[in-house]
Tab-separated table of C-alpha atoms in Angstrom:
chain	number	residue	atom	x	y	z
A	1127	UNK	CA	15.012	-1.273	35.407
A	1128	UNK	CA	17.165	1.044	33.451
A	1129	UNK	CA	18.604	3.720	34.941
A	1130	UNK	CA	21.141	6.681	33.445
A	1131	UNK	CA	24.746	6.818	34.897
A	1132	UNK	CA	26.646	10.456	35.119
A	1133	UNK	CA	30.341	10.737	35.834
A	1134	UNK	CA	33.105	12.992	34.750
A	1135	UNK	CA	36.076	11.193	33.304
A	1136	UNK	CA	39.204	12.322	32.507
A	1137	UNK	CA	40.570	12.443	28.436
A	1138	UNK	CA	43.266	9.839	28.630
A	1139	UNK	CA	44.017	8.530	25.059
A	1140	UNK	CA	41.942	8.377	22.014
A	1141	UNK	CA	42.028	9.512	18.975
A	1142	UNK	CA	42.692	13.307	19.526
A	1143	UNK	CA	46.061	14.344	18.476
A	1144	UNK	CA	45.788	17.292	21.134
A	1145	UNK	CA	44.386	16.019	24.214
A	1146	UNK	CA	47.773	15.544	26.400
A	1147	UNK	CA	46.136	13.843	29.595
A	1148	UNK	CA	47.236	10.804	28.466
A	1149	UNK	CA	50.533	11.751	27.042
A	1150	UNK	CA	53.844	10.155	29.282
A	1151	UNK	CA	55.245	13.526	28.480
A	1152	UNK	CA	53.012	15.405	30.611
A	1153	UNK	CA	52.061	12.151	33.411
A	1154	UNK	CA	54.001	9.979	34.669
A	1155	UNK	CA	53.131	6.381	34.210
A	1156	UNK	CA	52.095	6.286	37.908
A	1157	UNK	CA	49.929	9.107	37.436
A	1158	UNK	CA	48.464	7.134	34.097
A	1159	UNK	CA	47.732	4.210	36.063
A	1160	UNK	CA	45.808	5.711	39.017
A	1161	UNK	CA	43.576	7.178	36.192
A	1162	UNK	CA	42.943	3.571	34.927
A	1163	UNK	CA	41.671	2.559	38.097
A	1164	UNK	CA	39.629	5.216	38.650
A	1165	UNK	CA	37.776	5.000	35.212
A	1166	UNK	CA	33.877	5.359	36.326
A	1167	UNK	CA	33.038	3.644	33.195
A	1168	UNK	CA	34.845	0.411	34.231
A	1169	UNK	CA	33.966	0.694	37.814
A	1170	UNK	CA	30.485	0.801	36.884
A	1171	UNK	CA	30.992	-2.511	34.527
A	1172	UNK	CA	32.985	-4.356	37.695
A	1173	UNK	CA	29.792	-3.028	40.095
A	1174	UNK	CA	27.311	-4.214	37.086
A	1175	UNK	CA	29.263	-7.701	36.667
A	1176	UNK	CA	29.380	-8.206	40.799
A	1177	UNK	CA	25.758	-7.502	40.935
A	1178	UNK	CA	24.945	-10.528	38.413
A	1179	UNK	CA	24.881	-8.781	35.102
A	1180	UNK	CA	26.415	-11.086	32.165
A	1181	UNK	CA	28.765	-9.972	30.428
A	1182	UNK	CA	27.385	-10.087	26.965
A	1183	UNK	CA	24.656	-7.705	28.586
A	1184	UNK	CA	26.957	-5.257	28.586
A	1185	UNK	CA	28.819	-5.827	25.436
A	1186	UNK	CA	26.457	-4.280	23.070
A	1187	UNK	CA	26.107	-1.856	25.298
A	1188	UNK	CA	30.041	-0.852	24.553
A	1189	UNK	CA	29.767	-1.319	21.002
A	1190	UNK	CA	26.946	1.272	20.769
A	1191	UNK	CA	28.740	3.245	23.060
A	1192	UNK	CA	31.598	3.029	20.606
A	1193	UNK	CA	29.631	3.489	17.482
A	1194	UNK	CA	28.068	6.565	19.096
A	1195	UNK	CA	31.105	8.264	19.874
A	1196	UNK	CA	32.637	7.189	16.300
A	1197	UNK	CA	29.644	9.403	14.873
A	1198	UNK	CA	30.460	11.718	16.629
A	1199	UNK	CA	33.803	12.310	15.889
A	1200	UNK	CA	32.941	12.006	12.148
A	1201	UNK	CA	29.838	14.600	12.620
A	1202	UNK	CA	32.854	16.573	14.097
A	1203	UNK	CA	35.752	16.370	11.576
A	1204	UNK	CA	33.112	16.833	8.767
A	1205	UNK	CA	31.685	20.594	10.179
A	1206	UNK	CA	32.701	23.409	8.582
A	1207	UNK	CA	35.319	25.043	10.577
A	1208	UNK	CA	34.388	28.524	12.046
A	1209	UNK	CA	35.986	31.411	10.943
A	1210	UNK	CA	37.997	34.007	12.568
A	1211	UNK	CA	34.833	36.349	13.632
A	1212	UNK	CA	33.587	33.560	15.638
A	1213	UNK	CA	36.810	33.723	17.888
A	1214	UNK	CA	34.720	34.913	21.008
A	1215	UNK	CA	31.825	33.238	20.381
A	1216	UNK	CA	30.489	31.022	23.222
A	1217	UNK	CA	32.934	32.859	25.753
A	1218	UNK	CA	31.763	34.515	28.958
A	1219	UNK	CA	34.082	37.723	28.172
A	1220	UNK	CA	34.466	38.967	24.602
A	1221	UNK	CA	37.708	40.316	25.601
A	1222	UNK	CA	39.023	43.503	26.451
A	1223	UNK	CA	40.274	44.078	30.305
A	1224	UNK	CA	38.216	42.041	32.668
């Protein structure tokens, strides 16, 4: 039976330009490689695979996952970009002293 996973995962590589958790200049490659083996996503897999699942079970399941994300990011890039009166927006404090 199907059942939804939820973890948090840490931004280590991709495509954003910005993200600098996986960036040697701000981890070391020690650091980089603890967060490899902690991935929940590939835990999950290696649990899934021990437990009997095939393997090409789970590869569409990755290319969706992919193609999801891909959209995504396109859906993303593609929005108009908010202007300067929207700086606050979203924000639990609209500045000022807190």
């Amino acid at each position: 039976m199907p059942a939804p996973i939820s973890f948090r995962r840490r931004r280590c590589g991709g495509i954003f330009h910005s993200c600098s958790a996986g960036d040697p200049a701000y981890r070391d490659k020690a650091e980089l490689e603890a967060m490899e083996t902690r991935d929940p996503e590939a835990i999950a897999a290696q649990r899934l695979l021990e437990r009997g699942v095939e393997q090409h079970r789970l590869d569409p399941i990755r290319a969706e996952q992919a193609k999801a994300m891909e959209r995504a990011v396109e859906h993303a890039l593609s929005a108009t970009k908010p202007g300067p009166e929207r700086i606050f927006e979203g924000l639990l404090s609209a500045g000022g002293a807190a």
